[in-house]
Structures are given as C-alpha cells and as structure tokens.
GROMACS .gro file of C-alpha atoms in nm:
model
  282
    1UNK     CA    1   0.000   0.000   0.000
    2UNK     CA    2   0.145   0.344  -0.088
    3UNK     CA    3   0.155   0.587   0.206
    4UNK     CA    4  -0.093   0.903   0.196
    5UNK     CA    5   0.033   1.208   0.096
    6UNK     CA    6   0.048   1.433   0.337
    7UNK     CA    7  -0.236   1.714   0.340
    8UNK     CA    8  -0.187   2.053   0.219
    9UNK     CA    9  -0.230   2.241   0.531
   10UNK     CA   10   0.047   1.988   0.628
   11UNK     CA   11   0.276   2.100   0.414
   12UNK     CA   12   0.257   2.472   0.448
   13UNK     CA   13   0.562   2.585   0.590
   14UNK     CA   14   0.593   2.810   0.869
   15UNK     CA   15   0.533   3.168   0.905
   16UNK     CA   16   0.829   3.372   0.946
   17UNK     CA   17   0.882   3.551   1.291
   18UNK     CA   18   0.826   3.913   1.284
   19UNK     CA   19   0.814   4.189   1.499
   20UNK     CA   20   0.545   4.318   1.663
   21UNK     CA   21   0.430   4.601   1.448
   22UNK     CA   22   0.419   4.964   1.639
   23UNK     CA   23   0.159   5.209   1.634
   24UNK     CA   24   0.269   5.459   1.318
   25UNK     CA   25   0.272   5.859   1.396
   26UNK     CA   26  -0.057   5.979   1.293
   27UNK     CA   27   0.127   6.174   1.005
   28UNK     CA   28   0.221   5.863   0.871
   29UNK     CA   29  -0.109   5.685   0.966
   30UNK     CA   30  -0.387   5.581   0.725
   31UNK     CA   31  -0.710   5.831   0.766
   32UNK     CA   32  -0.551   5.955   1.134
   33UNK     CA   33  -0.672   6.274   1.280
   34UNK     CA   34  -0.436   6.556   1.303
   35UNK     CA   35  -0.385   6.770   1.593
   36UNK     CA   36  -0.469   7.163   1.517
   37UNK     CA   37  -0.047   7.202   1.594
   38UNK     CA   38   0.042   6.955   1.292
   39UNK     CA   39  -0.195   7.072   1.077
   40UNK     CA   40  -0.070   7.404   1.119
   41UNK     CA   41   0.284   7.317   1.078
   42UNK     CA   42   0.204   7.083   0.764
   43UNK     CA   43  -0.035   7.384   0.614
   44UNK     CA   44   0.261   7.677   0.695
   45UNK     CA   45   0.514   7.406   0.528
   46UNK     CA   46   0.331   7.371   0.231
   47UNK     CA   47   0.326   7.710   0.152
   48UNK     CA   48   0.682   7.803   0.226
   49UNK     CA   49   0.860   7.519   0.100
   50UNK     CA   50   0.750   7.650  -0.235
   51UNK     CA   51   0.808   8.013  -0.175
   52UNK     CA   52   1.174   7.954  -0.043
   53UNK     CA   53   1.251   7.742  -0.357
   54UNK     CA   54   1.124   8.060  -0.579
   55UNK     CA   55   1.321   8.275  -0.335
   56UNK     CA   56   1.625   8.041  -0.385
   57UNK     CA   57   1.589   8.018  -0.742
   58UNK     CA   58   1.579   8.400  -0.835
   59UNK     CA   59   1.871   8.481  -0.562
   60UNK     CA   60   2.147   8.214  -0.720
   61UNK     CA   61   2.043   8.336  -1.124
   62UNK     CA   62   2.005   8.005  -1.230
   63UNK     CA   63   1.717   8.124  -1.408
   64UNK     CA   64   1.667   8.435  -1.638
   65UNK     CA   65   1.500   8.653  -1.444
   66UNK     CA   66   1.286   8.706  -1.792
   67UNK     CA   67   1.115   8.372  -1.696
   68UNK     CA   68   1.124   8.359  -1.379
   69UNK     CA   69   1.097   8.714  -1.156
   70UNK     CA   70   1.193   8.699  -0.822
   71UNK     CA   71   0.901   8.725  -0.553
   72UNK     CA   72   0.993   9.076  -0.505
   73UNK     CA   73   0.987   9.236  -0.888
   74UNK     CA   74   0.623   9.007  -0.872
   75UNK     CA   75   0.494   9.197  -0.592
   76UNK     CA   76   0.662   9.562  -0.721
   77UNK     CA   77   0.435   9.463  -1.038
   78UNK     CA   78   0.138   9.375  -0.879
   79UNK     CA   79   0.186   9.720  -0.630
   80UNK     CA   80   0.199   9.927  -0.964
   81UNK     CA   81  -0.096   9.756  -1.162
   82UNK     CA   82  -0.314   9.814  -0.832
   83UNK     CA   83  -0.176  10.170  -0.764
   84UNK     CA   84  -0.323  10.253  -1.122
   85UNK     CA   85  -0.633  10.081  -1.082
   86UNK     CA   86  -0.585   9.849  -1.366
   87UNK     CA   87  -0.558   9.581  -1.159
   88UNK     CA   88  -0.905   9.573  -0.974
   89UNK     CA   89  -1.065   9.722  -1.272
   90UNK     CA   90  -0.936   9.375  -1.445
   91UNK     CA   91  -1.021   9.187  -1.157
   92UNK     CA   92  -1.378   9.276  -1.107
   93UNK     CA   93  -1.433   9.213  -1.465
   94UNK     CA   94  -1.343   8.870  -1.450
   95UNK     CA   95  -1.536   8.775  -1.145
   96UNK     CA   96  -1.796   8.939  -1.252
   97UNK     CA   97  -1.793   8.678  -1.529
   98UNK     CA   98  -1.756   8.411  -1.336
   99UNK     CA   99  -2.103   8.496  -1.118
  100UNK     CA  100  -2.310   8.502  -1.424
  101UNK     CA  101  -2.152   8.243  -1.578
  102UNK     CA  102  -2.138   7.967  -1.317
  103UNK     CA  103  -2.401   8.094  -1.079
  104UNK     CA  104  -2.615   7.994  -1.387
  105UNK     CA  105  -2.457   7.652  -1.421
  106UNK     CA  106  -2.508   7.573  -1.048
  107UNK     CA  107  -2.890   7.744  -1.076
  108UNK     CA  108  -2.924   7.463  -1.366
  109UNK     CA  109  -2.752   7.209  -1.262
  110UNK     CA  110  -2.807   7.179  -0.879
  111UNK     CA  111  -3.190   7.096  -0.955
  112UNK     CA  112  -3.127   6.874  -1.252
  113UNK     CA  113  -2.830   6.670  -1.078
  114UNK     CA  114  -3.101   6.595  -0.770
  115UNK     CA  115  -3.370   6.479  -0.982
  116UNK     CA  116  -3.128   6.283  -1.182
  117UNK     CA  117  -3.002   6.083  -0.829
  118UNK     CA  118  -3.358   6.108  -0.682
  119UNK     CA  119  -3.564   5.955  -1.021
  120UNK     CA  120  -3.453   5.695  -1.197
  121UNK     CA  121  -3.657   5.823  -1.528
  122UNK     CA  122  -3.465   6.176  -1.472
  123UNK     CA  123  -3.142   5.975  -1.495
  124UNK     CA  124  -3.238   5.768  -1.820
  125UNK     CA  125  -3.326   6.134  -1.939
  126UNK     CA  126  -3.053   6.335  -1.855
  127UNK     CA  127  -2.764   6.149  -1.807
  128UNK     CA  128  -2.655   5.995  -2.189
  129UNK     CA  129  -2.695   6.349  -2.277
  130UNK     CA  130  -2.498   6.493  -1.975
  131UNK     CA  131  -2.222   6.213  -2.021
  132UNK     CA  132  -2.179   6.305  -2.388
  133UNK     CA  133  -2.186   6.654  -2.407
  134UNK     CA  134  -1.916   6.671  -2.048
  135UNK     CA  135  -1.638   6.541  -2.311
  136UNK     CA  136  -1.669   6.776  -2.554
  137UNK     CA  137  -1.403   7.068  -2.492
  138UNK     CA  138  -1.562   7.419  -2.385
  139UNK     CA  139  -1.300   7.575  -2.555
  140UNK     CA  140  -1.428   7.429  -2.872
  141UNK     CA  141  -1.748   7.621  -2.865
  142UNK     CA  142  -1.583   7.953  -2.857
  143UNK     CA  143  -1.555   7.996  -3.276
  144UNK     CA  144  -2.000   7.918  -3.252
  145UNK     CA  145  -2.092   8.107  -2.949
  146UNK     CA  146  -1.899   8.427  -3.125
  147UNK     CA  147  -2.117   8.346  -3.419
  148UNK     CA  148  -2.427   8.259  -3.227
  149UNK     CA  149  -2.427   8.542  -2.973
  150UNK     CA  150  -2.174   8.804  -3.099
  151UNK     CA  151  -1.912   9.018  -2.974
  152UNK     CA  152  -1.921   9.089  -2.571
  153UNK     CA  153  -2.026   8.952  -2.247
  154UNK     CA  154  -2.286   8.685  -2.356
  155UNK     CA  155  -2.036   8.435  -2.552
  156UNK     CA  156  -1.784   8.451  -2.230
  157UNK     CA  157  -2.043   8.388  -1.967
  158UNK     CA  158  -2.164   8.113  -2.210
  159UNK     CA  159  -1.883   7.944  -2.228
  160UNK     CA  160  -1.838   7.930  -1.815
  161UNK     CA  161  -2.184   7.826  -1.809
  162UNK     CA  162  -2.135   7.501  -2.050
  163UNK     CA  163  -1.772   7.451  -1.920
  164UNK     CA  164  -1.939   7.365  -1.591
  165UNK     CA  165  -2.306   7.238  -1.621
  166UNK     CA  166  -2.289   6.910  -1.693
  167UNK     CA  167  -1.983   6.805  -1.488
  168UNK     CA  168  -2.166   6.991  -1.158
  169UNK     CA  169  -2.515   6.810  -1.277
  170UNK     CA  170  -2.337   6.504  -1.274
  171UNK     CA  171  -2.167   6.542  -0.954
  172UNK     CA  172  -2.467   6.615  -0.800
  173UNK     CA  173  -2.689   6.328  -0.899
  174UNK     CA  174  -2.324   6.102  -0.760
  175UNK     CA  175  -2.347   6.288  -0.467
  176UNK     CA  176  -2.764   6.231  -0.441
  177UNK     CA  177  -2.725   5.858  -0.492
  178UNK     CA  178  -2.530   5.826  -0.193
  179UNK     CA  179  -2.805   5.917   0.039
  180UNK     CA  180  -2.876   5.582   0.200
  181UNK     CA  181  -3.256   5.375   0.096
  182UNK     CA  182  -3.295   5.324   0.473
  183UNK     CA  183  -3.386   5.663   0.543
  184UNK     CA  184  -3.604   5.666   0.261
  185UNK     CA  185  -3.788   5.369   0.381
  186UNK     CA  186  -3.812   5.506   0.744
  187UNK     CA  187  -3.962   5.882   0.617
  188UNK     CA  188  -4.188   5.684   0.377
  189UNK     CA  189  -4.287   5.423   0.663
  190UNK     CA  190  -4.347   5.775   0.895
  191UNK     CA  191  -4.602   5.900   0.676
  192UNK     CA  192  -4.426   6.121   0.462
  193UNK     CA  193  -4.484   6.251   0.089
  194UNK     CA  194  -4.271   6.232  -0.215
  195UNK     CA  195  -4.231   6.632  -0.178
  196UNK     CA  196  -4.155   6.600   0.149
  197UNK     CA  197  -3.909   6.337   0.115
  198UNK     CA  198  -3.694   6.562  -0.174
  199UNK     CA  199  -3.713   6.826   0.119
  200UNK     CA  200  -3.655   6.675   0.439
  201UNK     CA  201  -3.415   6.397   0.355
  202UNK     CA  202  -3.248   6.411   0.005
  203UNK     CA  203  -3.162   6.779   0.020
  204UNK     CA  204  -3.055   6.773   0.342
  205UNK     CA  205  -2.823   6.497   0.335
  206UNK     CA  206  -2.690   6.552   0.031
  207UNK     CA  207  -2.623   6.921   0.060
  208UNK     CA  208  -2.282   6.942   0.174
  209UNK     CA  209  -2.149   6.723  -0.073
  210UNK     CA  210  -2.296   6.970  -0.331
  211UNK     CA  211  -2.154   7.259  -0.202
  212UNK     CA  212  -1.795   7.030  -0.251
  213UNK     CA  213  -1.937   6.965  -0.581
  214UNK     CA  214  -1.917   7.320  -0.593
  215UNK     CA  215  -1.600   7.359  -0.448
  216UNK     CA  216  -1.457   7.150  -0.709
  217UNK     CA  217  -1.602   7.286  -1.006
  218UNK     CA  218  -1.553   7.683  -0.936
  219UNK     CA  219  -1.152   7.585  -1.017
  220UNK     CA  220  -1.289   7.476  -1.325
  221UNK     CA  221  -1.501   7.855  -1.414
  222UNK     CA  222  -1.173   8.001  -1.380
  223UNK     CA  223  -0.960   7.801  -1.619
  224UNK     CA  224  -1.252   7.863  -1.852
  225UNK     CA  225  -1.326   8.239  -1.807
  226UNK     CA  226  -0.920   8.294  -1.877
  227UNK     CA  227  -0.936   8.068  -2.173
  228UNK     CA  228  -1.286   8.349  -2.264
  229UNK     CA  229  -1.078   8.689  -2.208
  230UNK     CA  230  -0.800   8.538  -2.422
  231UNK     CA  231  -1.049   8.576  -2.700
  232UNK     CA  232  -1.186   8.901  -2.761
  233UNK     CA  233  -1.168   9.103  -2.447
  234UNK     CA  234  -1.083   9.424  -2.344
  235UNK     CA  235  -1.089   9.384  -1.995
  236UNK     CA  236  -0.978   9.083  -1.744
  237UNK     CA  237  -0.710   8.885  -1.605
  238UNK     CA  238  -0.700   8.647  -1.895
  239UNK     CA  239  -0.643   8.990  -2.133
  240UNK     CA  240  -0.353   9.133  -1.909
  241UNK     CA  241  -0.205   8.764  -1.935
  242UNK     CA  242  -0.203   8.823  -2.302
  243UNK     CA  243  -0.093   9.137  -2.299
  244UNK     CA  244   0.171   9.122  -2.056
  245UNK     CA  245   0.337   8.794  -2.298
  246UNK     CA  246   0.358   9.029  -2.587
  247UNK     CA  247   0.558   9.234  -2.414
  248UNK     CA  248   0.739   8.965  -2.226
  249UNK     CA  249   0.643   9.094  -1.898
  250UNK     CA  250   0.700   8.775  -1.680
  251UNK     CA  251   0.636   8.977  -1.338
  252UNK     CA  252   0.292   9.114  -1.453
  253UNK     CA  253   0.169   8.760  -1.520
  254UNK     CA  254   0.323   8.610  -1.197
  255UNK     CA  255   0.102   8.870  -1.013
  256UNK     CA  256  -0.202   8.794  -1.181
  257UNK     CA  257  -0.163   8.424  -1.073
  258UNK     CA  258  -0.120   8.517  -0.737
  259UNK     CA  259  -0.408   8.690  -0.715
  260UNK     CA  260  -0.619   8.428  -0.932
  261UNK     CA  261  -0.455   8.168  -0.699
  262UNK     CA  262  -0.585   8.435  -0.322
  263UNK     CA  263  -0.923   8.465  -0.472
  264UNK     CA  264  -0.962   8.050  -0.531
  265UNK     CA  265  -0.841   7.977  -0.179
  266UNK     CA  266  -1.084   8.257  -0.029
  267UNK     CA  267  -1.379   8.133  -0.203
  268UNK     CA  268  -1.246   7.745  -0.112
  269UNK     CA  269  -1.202   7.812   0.217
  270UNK     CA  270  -1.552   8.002   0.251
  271UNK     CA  271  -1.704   7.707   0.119
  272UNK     CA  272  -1.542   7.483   0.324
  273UNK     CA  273  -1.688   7.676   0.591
  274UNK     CA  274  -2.052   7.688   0.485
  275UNK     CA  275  -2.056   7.297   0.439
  276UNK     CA  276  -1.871   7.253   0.779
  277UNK     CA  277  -2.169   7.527   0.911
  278UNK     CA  278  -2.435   7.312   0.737
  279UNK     CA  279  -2.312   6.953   0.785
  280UNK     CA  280  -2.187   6.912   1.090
  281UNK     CA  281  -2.307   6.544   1.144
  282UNK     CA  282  -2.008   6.510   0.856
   0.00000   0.00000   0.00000
C-alpha cells in the first residue's frame, strides 16, 4: 500500500517571525486625525517650501530673471498695476464673469443633478446626454458662441456656463445617490410625501457634498473664463495675461496668478466653511 500524501495544510511551511508592528505617527497613519499644531505646521510648510525654492531660485540666477521674476519684482508689479487701478478694474471684470456664468450653471444644474439621483426616469433622461456633451471641450465652442451670440459679455459667460453644467449636474446626482434607501424607507414608513421626502431627507443629506461639488467645479469657471478673455476682451485677467506675454512681462503675469490663486483659496475656504456650518453630522 502506498503511504498518503500528506495534506496541504500539512505541508505549508511556517510563518516567518516578525516583529510586533508599532503604532505609526498619525502623520504617517492611514485616515488619522491631526492635531490643530500639525496641521498648522504641515499647512505653513506647504506654503513656504515652495516660496523659499522661488526665493532660492531667483537669488542664485540660475534662471533668467525674464522667466522667472523673483518674488519681489512680482509683488513691485502687482503694487503698480493696483496703484493705477488696472488691476481691480481687471479683476472685477473677470469675477464678474464668473457669477453670471457659473451661478447659472449651479442654478441649472443643482436641480437637474437631484432629480437625476432622486428619479430613476430623470437619470435615463438626462444622463446619456450629460455624459456626452461633459467630453466635448468648452473651448471648442468659442468659434460658434462668437457666431451665435456676438461680440461681448454673452459668448464669455456662455462658455463658463457650459464649461461647468454638466460636470456639476453630474456630480450632483453622484453625490444624491449616496443618500442611504434606509432613510427613505423610514420617512416613507413615517407617513411622509414624495415632496416631502426631496425636502426633508435628500436635500438635506446631500447638501454638503454639493456645495464640494461646488468647491470643485468653481476651479474649473476660472480656467474657462481665462481661456474666454484670451479671445476678444478688453478687460480681465486672462487679457492682461495676453498682454503682458507680448511684451514679455513675466512679473505682470506672476502677479495675476497670485491673485487668481488668493481669490480660489478665499472662495475654497468660505465654502469649506458653509458645508462645515451646514453639515456638521459630517
């Protein structure tokens, strides 16, 4: 009789000894909570880690200061732009822009993403259409909406509007879908209407993550309302971008950024606020 092979568990060989594995700083530790004195240190690090490598850059020459201005000729540019008004004259221009522009895409879209999550027929409706049209390039449209709506404010604002519509629709209705069925079924069970439903429970629990949807999208209104003042404008940051290449004026455009870049963390971090205010359970 042969022998029996030995079973497969049998034959597993032996795990190797390891150390017991420590608890990892919560800087290096998966989804850990931060203490306000870290994140402070991380936040003030992040911004002048960058600023001292721009400081060291300009100080040793190693670029031409024609592409890359030190921090100080930046600011001396921006102080002279603003000192002659041009700067908030350009500035208010292109946020005005951006109001009418993607204030209508979130009036649109808001309403249209949370029937698409909330009604399945909405969805079958709106969302092959939505999906197709969001990979089309809004900078594409700019030659038609000249031709379509003419020279001034209407093709610029329309471009920030379909820039941003369909990918904050479709963020919305994601963000909508998440809402869990169980409260459904309880506020149904309770008594309570369709309408009431929408109001009570959808809105309300999805809200914050719109106003991230938000968030998210506003960076994209102001890649697209540059992209518009490029084109036909008299008046904006985009135009003084232009401008100030023709003439190779590298510190003009640096300040421009920075102030693109102050106005895009004050509205972030005002948002960031309001859902904090709102949500709080998140």
């Amino acid at each position: 009789m042969t022998a029996a092979k030995p079973s497969t568990r049998a034959s597993w060989r032996p795990l190797p000894r390891r150390r017991p594995i420590g608890t990892p700083r919560a800087v290096f530790a998966i989804r850990a909570p931060l203490s306000a004195a870290t994140r402070a240190v991380l936040v003030t690090l992040s911004v002048l880690l960058p600023l001292a490598a721009w400081l060291l850059l300009g100080a040793s020459g190693a670029v031409d200061p024609r592409f890359l201005p030190t921090p100080q000729e930046v600011w001396s540019a921006g102080l002279d732009m603003a000192a002659s008004g041009q700067l908030w004259t350009d500035t208010w221009a292109t946020v005005e822009r951006i109001l009418y522009g993607f204030g209508l895409a979130v009036l649109v879209s808001v309403p249209l993403g949370i029937a698409m999550g909330s009604f399945t027929a909405a969805n079958a409706v709106l969302e092959p259409l939505s999906g197709l049209l969001r990979y089309l390039p809004a900078a594409a449209f700019t030659p038609l909406l000249l031709i379509w709506l003419g020279i001034g404010e209407p093709p610029k604002v329309a471009l920030i509007f379909l820039g941003t519509v369909f990918f904050n629709m479709l963020m919305v209705a994601d963000v909508v879908r998440l809402v869990p069925r169980d409260f459904l079924d309880v506020a149904y069970t309770l008594g309570a209407r369709r309408r009431e439903v929408l109001a009570k429970v959808i809105v309300p629990h999805a809200l914050p993550g719109i106003i991230d949807a938000v968030r998210v999208n506003f960076a994209a209104a102001w890649n697209l309302v540059v992209v518009a003042e490029l084109v036909n404008s008299e008046t904006g940051l985009g135009k003084r971008i232009l401008l100030a290449q023709r003439f190779t004026q590298t510190d003009k455009i640096f300040a421009i950024l920075v102030v693109i870049a102050v106005i895009g963390v004050l509205t972030d971090v005002l948002l960031r606020l309001a859902r904090n205010r709102i949500g709080r359970w998140v």
